[in-house]
Amino acid sequence: MTKYLKITLSILMISVIIVSCKKDSPVDEDGLLITFRQECFVSNFELLGSDFVTVRAATAVIDTLAQTINVTVNPGTDLKNVYPQFTLATDCKLDPKVIGKTDLSNLASPKIYTVVSGNRKIRKPYTLNIKF
Amino acid sequence: MRNKNIKFPALILIMLTSLLACTKQEYTIPDPVSQLTNDCIKRTIGPSIVSLPLEFAYAMALPKINGKLVSAEVEASIAGASGTFLEHRSFYTNSSGVDVPVTIGTPSTTVDKLTKVTFNVDTNASTLRYNYVIPEEARGKSVSFTFTATSSDGKTATYKMGPYAISKMAIKKNLAVSNGVNAFISIEDMAVYNATAAATNAGKVDLVYLYRATPTTFTHALVSPGADAAYLPGVTLPSGVNRSTKLRKVFNLQDRNLSNLQYGIYVDDIDFTQLDMVDMPNYALGLRAEAGVWVETTDKKYRAYIFVNSINAAGTAVISILRYTL
């Protein structure tokens, strides 16, 4: 009887060890899951003012081939204090991250945001062109 | 053998603990009140702002055999402003939810810090409301209250409330502004001026209200006199009106006091102290009803929150201001 108990316990312990030693799913430097997805594009873009109300005068035009986002904003928009919002393909992330209010007032030098695919192997820089 | 000796008492101990833990605690009826007692609640919520009231409900009662209520009084640590009173009517709520008053004495008298009501009816229970209008003297300080009830058997009951911190903010509600007429706003004075008065108070004018139907995103705007001329189309500023005030638009911040008690949001002192006005513009265009604007004056003496109560396409608006002295 004791013999069977010992065998059962041993099998259980080995199973636990095997399970605990299983390699975790890979994550990137931000702790985000690295997946197999290769899609890498911006699907939607929004620009909010300091009151978190849109400052767009029209829908943003996203060109995934030219990798540009063209936005026309309302006259008088304070571009030093805006909040850009990107909607990306599944599992993608943005570089640099948008962590708060952003200064996009330098229209002569459009800001570039890079979309990184879910497998973290494809990087596509999008140029954000803003005009009044 | 040794294990058995330990296991059995341990089992008994666990069972006993379980039984004790499951004992139902019976509700006991509290002892009836045998003497004059009192209680108080503060009915006002939100920041305590100078010129606005703090309201309390003070309840007092004693057994009928002990006598009746003779008087009730409140002593504030700082004398209340004009309008401070202790109700001479006791309210009860009827089945329809309406507060119904029952007069219990003559209207209260206030002498310095003390407000008093003398009962002239035979009653042994009453709830009186105390309305304390916060005086200018209390700004930035704290105020506390001592409620006292006296009964005919000579007994007194006392209840202390507070201290309550009084805000540094000042409030001014429902200021009418109009395009090209009463268009000049002073945060320091918390007032709206026309061009003539603005010229007289040129050093105090922080904002200009203007309305332009086109472009459609301009409409109702608050623009600093020091802003780019593009944001002051067709405006001739009075001589000396040139301050550059920082503005930050806000939406969905309907302060309860500024919105005439419509919402449950409060702007408080801490909002002004933690406000980030770095790199903010000196104009705010496209304001809508119930939008707001954070303001920082050019001399950094004041911060303010301007709430737009209402707008009119004819080029008028009603605004309310909360001002914080830095």
Tab-separated table of C-alpha atoms in Angstrom:
chain	number	residue	atom	x	y	z
A	1	MET	CA	0.000	0.000	0.000
A	2	THR	CA	2.763	2.407	1.035
A	3	LYS	CA	4.640	1.467	-2.105
A	4	TYR	CA	1.735	2.525	-4.346
A	5	LEU	CA	1.368	5.745	-2.424
A	6	LYS	CA	5.046	6.546	-2.929
A	7	ILE	CA	4.829	5.869	-6.665
A	8	THR	CA	1.749	8.072	-7.016
A	9	LEU	CA	3.402	10.874	-5.086
A	10	SER	CA	6.552	10.623	-7.184
A	11	ILE	CA	4.586	10.846	-10.435
A	12	LEU	CA	2.696	13.839	-9.083
A	13	MET	CA	5.903	15.627	-8.070
A	14	ILE	CA	7.531	14.974	-11.439
A	15	SER	CA	4.421	16.321	-13.199
A	16	VAL	CA	4.530	19.465	-11.074
A	17	ILE	CA	8.222	19.947	-11.863
A	18	ILE	CA	7.628	19.479	-15.581
A	19	VAL	CA	4.750	21.952	-15.582
A	20	SER	CA	6.654	24.533	-13.557
A	21	CYS	CA	9.675	24.279	-15.839
A	22	LYS	CA	7.680	24.883	-18.991
A	23	LYS	CA	9.009	27.893	-20.833
A	24	ASP	CA	6.766	31.002	-20.485
A	25	SER	CA	5.308	32.757	-23.496
A	26	PRO	CA	7.817	35.368	-24.706
A	27	VAL	CA	7.288	38.991	-23.689
A	28	ASP	CA	9.057	42.115	-24.849
A	29	GLU	CA	10.802	44.825	-22.819
A	30	ASP	CA	7.409	46.365	-21.992
A	31	GLY	CA	6.053	43.100	-20.654
A	32	LEU	CA	3.788	42.713	-23.676
A	33	LEU	CA	3.215	39.342	-25.256
A	34	ILE	CA	5.214	38.680	-28.427
A	35	THR	CA	2.919	36.867	-30.805
A	36	PHE	CA	3.200	35.403	-34.287
A	37	ARG	CA	1.278	38.228	-35.948
A	38	GLN	CA	2.950	40.136	-38.765
A	39	GLU	CA	0.247	42.761	-39.382
A	40	CYS	CA	1.696	46.216	-38.858
A	41	PHE	CA	-0.434	49.269	-39.569
A	42	VAL	CA	-2.472	52.136	-38.109
A	43	SER	CA	-6.189	51.577	-38.534
A	44	ASN	CA	-7.541	54.744	-36.963
A	45	PHE	CA	-6.273	58.050	-35.621
A	46	GLU	CA	-7.794	60.619	-33.290
A	47	LEU	CA	-6.458	63.905	-31.973
A	48	LEU	CA	-7.897	65.364	-28.766
A	49	GLY	CA	-7.443	68.809	-27.270
A	50	SER	CA	-6.776	69.642	-23.619
A	51	ASP	CA	-10.508	69.218	-22.946
A	52	PHE	CA	-10.356	65.716	-24.483
A	53	VAL	CA	-12.657	66.807	-27.289
A	54	THR	CA	-11.553	66.168	-30.852
A	55	VAL	CA	-9.701	68.955	-32.624
A	56	ARG	CA	-9.969	67.325	-36.037
A	57	ALA	CA	-11.777	69.267	-38.729
A	58	ALA	CA	-12.189	66.065	-40.776
A	59	THR	CA	-11.477	62.363	-40.538
A	60	ALA	CA	-7.759	61.584	-40.529
A	61	VAL	CA	-6.467	60.132	-43.797
A	62	ILE	CA	-4.266	57.112	-43.161
A	63	ASP	CA	-2.144	55.874	-46.053
A	64	THR	CA	-0.715	52.492	-45.083
A	65	LEU	CA	1.444	52.303	-48.213
A	66	ALA	CA	2.989	55.740	-47.916
A	67	GLN	CA	2.870	55.293	-44.126
A	68	THR	CA	1.436	58.726	-43.482
A	69	ILE	CA	-1.388	60.108	-41.368
A	70	ASN	CA	-2.761	63.398	-42.628
A	71	VAL	CA	-4.948	65.366	-40.244
A	72	THR	CA	-6.628	68.711	-40.684
A	73	VAL	CA	-7.326	70.420	-37.375
A	74	ASN	CA	-9.677	73.228	-36.398
A	75	PRO	CA	-8.393	76.787	-36.684
A	76	GLY	CA	-6.868	77.953	-33.431
A	77	THR	CA	-6.077	74.464	-32.157
A	78	ASP	CA	-3.336	74.595	-29.554
A	79	LEU	CA	-1.034	71.905	-30.929
A	80	LYS	CA	1.315	72.178	-27.952
A	81	ASN	CA	-1.226	70.415	-25.778
A	82	VAL	CA	-2.898	67.618	-27.687
A	83	TYR	CA	-3.456	63.943	-27.098
A	84	PRO	CA	-2.918	61.733	-30.170
A	85	GLN	CA	-4.694	58.376	-30.137
A	86	PHE	CA	-3.666	55.558	-32.473
A	87	THR	CA	-5.624	52.408	-33.156
A	88	LEU	CA	-3.212	49.694	-34.310
A	89	ALA	CA	-3.461	46.231	-35.842
A	90	THR	CA	-3.827	43.406	-33.316
A	91	ASP	CA	-0.816	42.910	-31.011
A	92	CYS	CA	1.068	45.909	-32.418
A	93	LYS	CA	2.615	48.595	-30.294
A	94	LEU	CA	3.752	52.163	-30.861
A	95	ASP	CA	7.186	53.713	-30.555
A	96	PRO	CA	7.495	56.273	-29.041
A	97	LYS	CA	4.642	55.628	-26.650
A	98	VAL	CA	2.001	58.317	-26.147
A	99	ILE	CA	2.018	58.848	-22.392
A	100	GLY	CA	0.192	62.137	-22.050
A	101	LYS	CA	-0.163	65.523	-23.660
A	102	THR	CA	2.044	65.869	-26.667
A	103	ASP	CA	3.568	68.846	-28.433
A	104	LEU	CA	2.835	68.596	-32.152
A	105	SER	CA	3.241	72.302	-32.825
A	106	ASN	CA	6.320	71.980	-35.032
A	107	LEU	CA	4.504	71.569	-38.321
A	108	ALA	CA	7.708	71.936	-40.332
A	109	SER	CA	9.084	68.809	-38.735
A	110	PRO	CA	6.264	66.241	-38.557
A	111	LYS	CA	6.508	63.726	-35.772
A	112	ILE	CA	7.161	60.096	-36.715
A	113	TYR	CA	5.550	57.223	-34.825
A	114	THR	CA	6.706	53.692	-35.529
A	115	VAL	CA	4.279	50.780	-35.457
A	116	VAL	CA	5.850	47.522	-34.299
A	117	SER	CA	4.177	44.255	-35.297
A	118	GLY	CA	2.975	41.577	-32.883
A	119	ASN	CA	6.031	39.398	-33.585
A	120	ARG	CA	8.210	42.491	-32.989
A	121	LYS	CA	10.071	41.868	-36.254
A	122	ILE	CA	8.398	44.452	-38.493
A	123	ARG	CA	8.646	48.185	-37.839
A	124	LYS	CA	6.773	50.733	-39.918
A	125	PRO	CA	7.341	54.457	-39.336
A	126	TYR	CA	4.249	56.621	-39.877
A	127	THR	CA	4.652	60.338	-40.467
A	128	LEU	CA	1.997	62.442	-38.749
A	129	ASN	CA	1.227	65.439	-40.949
A	130	ILE	CA	-0.964	68.098	-39.376
A	131	LYS	CA	-2.369	71.136	-41.114
A	132	PHE	CA	-4.911	73.808	-40.325
B	1	MET	CA	-0.045	6.867	21.467
B	2	ARG	CA	1.480	10.282	21.812
B	3	ASN	CA	-0.081	11.412	18.526
B	4	LYS	CA	-3.506	10.219	19.615
B	5	ASN	CA	-3.192	12.249	22.829
B	6	ILE	CA	-2.527	15.390	20.839
B	7	LYS	CA	-5.032	14.803	18.064
B	8	PHE	CA	-8.094	14.329	20.273
B	9	PRO	CA	-7.793	17.558	22.324
B	10	ALA	CA	-6.940	19.464	19.123
B	11	LEU	CA	-10.085	18.146	17.460
B	12	ILE	CA	-12.198	19.154	20.457
B	13	LEU	CA	-10.598	22.616	20.445
B	14	ILE	CA	-11.340	23.126	16.747
B	15	MET	CA	-14.961	22.021	17.222
B	16	LEU	CA	-15.415	24.374	20.171
B	17	THR	CA	-13.918	27.261	18.227
B	18	SER	CA	-16.259	26.547	15.316
B	19	LEU	CA	-19.254	26.489	17.611
B	20	LEU	CA	-18.277	29.757	19.269
B	21	ALA	CA	-17.628	31.429	15.934
B	22	CYS	CA	-21.116	30.527	14.772
B	23	THR	CA	-22.908	31.923	17.813
B	24	LYS	CA	-25.546	34.369	16.658
B	25	GLN	CA	-25.358	37.746	18.315
B	26	GLU	CA	-28.832	38.744	19.349
B	27	TYR	CA	-29.935	42.325	18.834
B	28	THR	CA	-30.642	44.111	22.038
B	29	ILE	CA	-32.961	47.072	22.237
B	30	PRO	CA	-30.985	50.077	23.427
B	31	ASP	CA	-31.903	51.659	26.720
B	32	PRO	CA	-34.513	54.378	26.338
B	33	VAL	CA	-33.229	57.919	26.617
B	34	SER	CA	-33.643	59.066	30.189
B	35	GLN	CA	-32.327	62.602	29.889
B	36	LEU	CA	-31.864	65.491	27.478
B	37	THR	CA	-29.847	64.278	24.501
B	38	ASN	CA	-28.807	65.793	21.195
B	39	ASP	CA	-27.287	64.910	17.843
B	40	CYS	CA	-26.139	66.814	14.803
B	41	ILE	CA	-25.291	66.228	11.158
B	42	LYS	CA	-23.712	68.479	8.571
B	43	ARG	CA	-25.982	68.652	5.545
B	44	THR	CA	-23.667	70.598	3.249
B	45	ILE	CA	-21.123	68.665	1.242
B	46	GLY	CA	-18.304	69.939	-0.948
B	47	PRO	CA	-15.773	72.656	-0.186
B	48	SER	CA	-16.682	75.390	2.264
B	49	ILE	CA	-16.521	78.639	0.330
B	50	VAL	CA	-16.753	82.152	1.722
B	51	SER	CA	-20.232	83.659	1.144
B	52	LEU	CA	-21.852	80.235	0.753
B	53	PRO	CA	-23.744	78.572	3.620
B	54	LEU	CA	-22.865	75.588	5.769
B	55	GLU	CA	-26.040	73.836	6.820
B	56	PHE	CA	-26.491	71.602	9.850
B	57	ALA	CA	-29.453	69.732	11.306
B	58	TYR	CA	-29.440	69.789	15.103
B	59	ALA	CA	-31.754	67.354	16.882
B	60	MET	CA	-32.600	67.448	20.567
B	61	ALA	CA	-35.052	65.515	22.741
B	62	LEU	CA	-35.826	64.569	26.311
B	63	PRO	CA	-38.429	62.275	27.934
B	64	LYS	CA	-41.771	63.966	28.419
B	65	ILE	CA	-41.708	63.453	32.170
B	66	ASN	CA	-38.463	65.467	32.394
B	67	GLY	CA	-40.048	68.618	30.983
B	68	LYS	CA	-39.783	70.463	27.683
B	69	LEU	CA	-37.225	72.156	25.485
B	70	VAL	CA	-36.510	75.749	26.414
B	71	SER	CA	-33.847	76.954	24.011
B	72	ALA	CA	-31.267	75.942	21.430
B	73	GLU	CA	-28.143	77.831	20.511
B	74	VAL	CA	-25.069	77.551	18.353
B	75	GLU	CA	-21.735	79.173	18.953
B	76	ALA	CA	-19.407	79.438	15.960
B	77	SER	CA	-15.679	79.892	16.442
B	78	ILE	CA	-15.834	82.720	13.886
B	79	ALA	CA	-18.960	84.891	13.724
B	80	GLY	CA	-21.076	84.063	10.681
B	81	ALA	CA	-21.788	86.561	7.928
B	82	SER	CA	-25.141	88.198	7.370
B	83	GLY	CA	-27.777	85.555	6.740
B	84	THR	CA	-26.632	83.225	9.510
B	85	PHE	CA	-29.584	81.863	11.434
B	86	LEU	CA	-30.915	78.939	13.444
B	87	GLU	CA	-34.318	77.799	12.237
B	88	HIS	CA	-37.254	78.528	14.531
B	89	ARG	CA	-39.148	75.776	12.756
B	90	SER	CA	-38.721	72.069	13.222
B	91	PHE	CA	-39.082	70.034	10.041
B	92	TYR	CA	-40.498	66.594	9.542
B	93	THR	CA	-40.825	64.736	6.265
B	94	ASN	CA	-44.361	63.764	5.314
B	95	SER	CA	-45.429	60.687	3.353
B	96	SER	CA	-44.896	62.547	0.070
B	97	GLY	CA	-41.274	63.252	0.942
B	98	VAL	CA	-41.934	66.941	1.558
B	99	ASP	CA	-40.271	68.698	4.496
B	100	VAL	CA	-43.034	70.249	6.553
B	101	PRO	CA	-42.176	73.003	9.045
B	102	VAL	CA	-43.598	73.290	12.548
B	103	THR	CA	-42.915	76.599	14.269
B	104	ILE	CA	-41.415	76.100	17.718
B	105	GLY	CA	-40.347	79.595	18.672
B	106	THR	CA	-39.508	83.065	17.543
B	107	PRO	CA	-36.904	83.650	14.812
B	108	SER	CA	-33.344	83.297	16.032
B	109	THR	CA	-31.211	86.170	17.190
B	110	THR	CA	-27.513	86.338	16.442
B	111	VAL	CA	-25.117	88.272	18.616
B	112	ASP	CA	-21.520	88.022	17.456
B	113	LYS	CA	-20.728	84.287	17.404
B	114	LEU	CA	-23.876	83.120	19.186
B	115	THR	CA	-27.153	82.310	17.467
B	116	LYS	CA	-30.108	81.426	19.672
B	117	VAL	CA	-33.701	80.294	19.411
B	118	THR	CA	-36.083	80.332	22.361
B	119	PHE	CA	-38.925	77.813	22.282
B	120	ASN	CA	-42.445	79.107	22.872
B	121	VAL	CA	-44.281	75.839	22.354
B	122	ASP	CA	-44.501	72.848	24.641
B	123	THR	CA	-42.354	70.258	22.919
B	124	ASN	CA	-39.819	67.707	24.061
B	125	ALA	CA	-38.264	66.899	20.674
B	126	SER	CA	-37.141	69.079	17.827
B	127	THR	CA	-34.728	69.219	14.898
B	128	LEU	CA	-33.573	72.678	13.940
B	129	ARG	CA	-31.477	73.600	10.956
B	130	TYR	CA	-28.549	75.936	11.331
B	131	ASN	CA	-27.487	78.002	8.370
B	132	TYR	CA	-24.004	79.467	8.780
B	133	VAL	CA	-22.922	81.888	6.070
B	134	ILE	CA	-19.149	81.707	5.832
B	135	PRO	CA	-17.656	85.150	6.448
B	136	GLU	CA	-14.663	86.657	4.657
B	137	GLU	CA	-12.762	86.520	7.953
B	138	ALA	CA	-12.810	82.714	7.851
B	139	ARG	CA	-11.092	82.381	4.457
B	140	GLY	CA	-8.238	79.881	4.650
B	141	LYS	CA	-8.943	79.168	8.332
B	142	SER	CA	-11.063	76.536	10.018
B	143	VAL	CA	-14.320	76.987	11.829
B	144	SER	CA	-16.050	74.838	14.450
B	145	PHE	CA	-19.425	74.923	16.146
B	146	THR	CA	-20.872	74.135	19.564
B	147	PHE	CA	-24.572	73.290	19.597
B	148	THR	CA	-26.358	73.486	22.936
B	149	ALA	CA	-29.907	72.568	23.921
B	150	THR	CA	-31.497	73.541	27.248
B	151	SER	CA	-34.533	71.908	28.823
B	152	SER	CA	-36.985	73.123	31.451
B	153	ASP	CA	-35.442	70.858	34.103
B	154	GLY	CA	-32.279	72.954	33.865
B	155	LYS	CA	-30.248	70.356	32.017
B	156	THR	CA	-28.139	71.146	28.954
B	157	ALA	CA	-26.800	68.962	26.179
B	158	THR	CA	-23.885	69.980	23.994
B	159	TYR	CA	-22.652	68.742	20.626
B	160	LYS	CA	-19.450	69.887	18.947
B	161	MET	CA	-19.028	69.935	15.173
B	162	GLY	CA	-15.894	70.627	13.181
B	163	PRO	CA	-13.361	71.993	12.715
B	164	TYR	CA	-14.087	72.541	9.030
B	165	ALA	CA	-11.442	73.965	6.733
B	166	ILE	CA	-12.638	77.012	4.839
B	167	SER	CA	-11.493	77.186	1.254
B	168	LYS	CA	-9.245	79.916	-0.084
B	169	MET	CA	-11.468	80.090	-3.151
B	170	ALA	CA	-13.788	82.971	-3.954
B	171	ILE	CA	-16.920	82.529	-5.999
B	172	LYS	CA	-18.916	84.748	-8.314
B	173	LYS	CA	-21.887	83.328	-10.143
B	174	ASN	CA	-23.914	84.206	-13.219
B	175	LEU	CA	-21.956	87.046	-14.784
B	176	ALA	CA	-23.433	88.105	-18.105
B	177	VAL	CA	-20.944	88.743	-20.896
B	178	SER	CA	-21.705	90.032	-24.349
B	179	ASN	CA	-19.726	90.393	-27.524
B	180	GLY	CA	-18.360	93.909	-27.933
B	181	VAL	CA	-20.170	95.312	-24.904
B	182	ASN	CA	-19.632	93.721	-21.514
B	183	ALA	CA	-16.713	91.748	-22.833
B	184	PHE	CA	-13.766	92.445	-20.526
B	185	ILE	CA	-13.259	90.044	-17.636
B	186	SER	CA	-11.137	90.704	-14.590
B	187	ILE	CA	-10.141	87.722	-12.466
B	188	GLU	CA	-8.804	89.955	-9.713
B	189	ASP	CA	-12.096	91.822	-9.409
B	190	MET	CA	-14.205	88.839	-10.501
B	191	ALA	CA	-16.159	91.263	-12.594
B	192	VAL	CA	-17.121	92.006	-16.189
B	193	TYR	CA	-16.435	95.453	-17.630
B	194	ASN	CA	-17.439	97.347	-20.728
B	195	ALA	CA	-14.775	99.135	-22.766
B	196	THR	CA	-14.944	102.316	-20.681
B	197	ALA	CA	-14.613	100.529	-17.360
B	198	ALA	CA	-11.954	98.271	-18.827
B	199	ALA	CA	-9.850	101.292	-19.745
B	200	THR	CA	-10.136	102.487	-16.145
B	201	ASN	CA	-9.156	99.036	-14.823
B	202	ALA	CA	-6.745	98.207	-17.644
B	203	GLY	CA	-4.228	96.492	-15.357
B	204	LYS	CA	-6.864	94.086	-14.107
B	205	VAL	CA	-8.424	92.899	-17.368
B	206	ASP	CA	-7.379	89.319	-18.008
B	207	LEU	CA	-9.762	88.112	-20.700
B	208	VAL	CA	-11.949	89.290	-23.536
B	209	TYR	CA	-15.165	87.496	-24.380
B	210	LEU	CA	-15.992	87.449	-28.055
B	211	TYR	CA	-18.312	85.668	-30.407
B	212	ARG	CA	-17.708	85.033	-34.094
B	213	ALA	CA	-20.130	82.909	-36.091
B	214	THR	CA	-17.355	82.057	-38.545
B	215	PRO	CA	-15.283	80.024	-38.546
B	216	THR	CA	-17.733	77.636	-36.955
B	217	THR	CA	-15.081	76.428	-34.546
B	218	PHE	CA	-14.556	79.946	-33.155
B	219	THR	CA	-18.033	80.868	-31.854
B	220	HIS	CA	-17.833	81.731	-28.141
B	221	ALA	CA	-14.291	82.439	-27.028
B	222	LEU	CA	-12.289	83.739	-24.107
B	223	VAL	CA	-9.121	85.340	-25.368
B	224	SER	CA	-6.362	87.011	-23.469
B	225	PRO	CA	-5.744	90.638	-24.521
B	226	GLY	CA	-2.109	89.681	-25.091
B	227	ALA	CA	-2.997	86.899	-27.548
B	228	ASP	CA	-2.149	86.979	-31.235
B	229	ALA	CA	-4.370	89.394	-33.163
B	230	ALA	CA	-5.682	86.433	-35.176
B	231	TYR	CA	-7.648	85.382	-32.096
B	232	LEU	CA	-9.054	88.884	-31.533
B	233	PRO	CA	-10.593	89.583	-34.955
B	234	GLY	CA	-12.159	93.014	-35.145
B	235	VAL	CA	-11.487	93.750	-31.474
B	236	THR	CA	-10.128	97.116	-30.450
B	237	LEU	CA	-8.643	96.810	-27.017
B	238	PRO	CA	-8.955	99.743	-24.624
B	239	SER	CA	-5.725	101.524	-23.892
B	240	GLY	CA	-3.492	99.602	-21.506
B	241	VAL	CA	-5.420	96.317	-21.752
B	242	ASN	CA	-2.626	93.931	-22.682
B	243	ARG	CA	-2.327	91.107	-20.148
B	244	SER	CA	-1.485	87.619	-21.361
B	245	THR	CA	-3.457	85.036	-19.413
B	246	LYS	CA	-2.961	81.278	-19.709
B	247	LEU	CA	-6.056	79.234	-20.466
B	248	ARG	CA	-6.816	75.546	-20.517
B	249	LYS	CA	-10.113	74.252	-21.861
B	250	VAL	CA	-12.049	71.635	-19.927
B	251	PHE	CA	-15.214	69.764	-20.675
B	252	ASN	CA	-17.491	67.806	-18.343
B	253	LEU	CA	-16.342	69.643	-15.232
B	254	GLN	CA	-19.648	71.050	-14.050
B	255	ASP	CA	-18.883	72.320	-10.575
B	256	ARG	CA	-21.981	72.055	-8.409
B	257	ASN	CA	-21.719	75.563	-7.022
B	258	LEU	CA	-21.028	77.193	-10.374
B	259	SER	CA	-23.721	75.228	-12.176
B	260	ASN	CA	-26.375	76.362	-9.715
B	261	LEU	CA	-26.540	73.043	-7.851
B	262	GLN	CA	-27.149	70.910	-10.934
B	263	TYR	CA	-24.281	68.423	-10.675
B	264	GLY	CA	-22.350	66.538	-8.034
B	265	ILE	CA	-18.834	67.617	-8.979
B	266	TYR	CA	-16.808	70.045	-6.882
B	267	VAL	CA	-13.730	72.062	-7.778
B	268	ASP	CA	-11.629	72.418	-4.651
B	269	ASP	CA	-8.439	74.187	-3.536
B	270	ILE	CA	-6.307	71.162	-4.372
B	271	ASP	CA	-7.383	71.308	-8.024
B	272	PHE	CA	-5.843	74.753	-8.326
B	273	THR	CA	-2.635	73.837	-6.526
B	274	GLN	CA	-2.077	70.743	-8.667
B	275	LEU	CA	-3.068	72.362	-11.943
B	276	ASP	CA	-0.526	72.120	-14.750
B	277	MET	CA	-0.623	75.347	-16.732
B	278	VAL	CA	2.819	75.013	-18.315
B	279	ASP	CA	2.790	75.771	-22.063
B	280	MET	CA	-0.913	76.522	-22.076
B	281	PRO	CA	-2.175	78.963	-24.735
B	282	ASN	CA	-3.595	82.416	-24.053
B	283	TYR	CA	-6.891	81.808	-25.815
B	284	ALA	CA	-9.781	79.343	-25.700
B	285	LEU	CA	-12.013	79.110	-28.736
B	286	GLY	CA	-15.202	77.188	-29.424
B	287	LEU	CA	-16.593	77.243	-25.890
B	288	ARG	CA	-19.911	75.554	-25.356
B	289	ALA	CA	-22.497	75.600	-22.620
B	290	GLU	CA	-21.212	73.703	-19.566
B	291	ALA	CA	-17.637	73.841	-20.806
B	292	GLY	CA	-15.015	75.439	-18.629
B	293	VAL	CA	-11.621	77.066	-18.707
B	294	TRP	CA	-8.805	76.959	-16.183
B	295	VAL	CA	-7.120	80.336	-15.965
B	296	GLU	CA	-3.782	81.542	-14.641
B	297	THR	CA	-3.232	85.296	-14.565
B	298	THR	CA	-0.112	86.760	-16.070
B	299	ASP	CA	1.277	87.803	-12.671
B	300	LYS	CA	0.591	84.256	-11.364
B	301	LYS	CA	-1.326	85.826	-8.501
B	302	TYR	CA	-4.560	84.007	-9.257
B	303	ARG	CA	-5.816	80.809	-10.755
B	304	ALA	CA	-9.448	80.511	-11.636
B	305	TYR	CA	-12.015	78.202	-13.117
B	306	ILE	CA	-14.524	79.838	-15.425
B	307	PHE	CA	-17.651	77.802	-16.073
B	308	VAL	CA	-19.898	78.620	-19.009
B	309	ASN	CA	-23.447	78.410	-17.667
B	310	SER	CA	-25.144	79.217	-20.937
B	311	ILE	CA	-24.477	80.615	-24.382
B	312	ASN	CA	-26.567	82.430	-26.911
B	313	ALA	CA	-26.003	82.574	-30.652
B	314	ALA	CA	-26.645	86.302	-30.486
B	315	GLY	CA	-23.205	86.618	-28.925
B	316	THR	CA	-23.910	86.537	-25.228
B	317	ALA	CA	-23.083	84.086	-22.484
B	318	VAL	CA	-23.419	83.644	-18.751
B	319	ILE	CA	-20.293	82.619	-16.876
B	320	SER	CA	-19.414	81.821	-13.269
B	321	ILE	CA	-15.995	82.067	-11.672
B	322	LEU	CA	-14.150	80.254	-8.899
B	323	ARG	CA	-10.924	82.058	-8.052
B	324	TYR	CA	-7.974	80.804	-6.024
B	325	THR	CA	-5.282	83.145	-4.748
B	326	LEU	CA	-1.843	81.589	-5.147
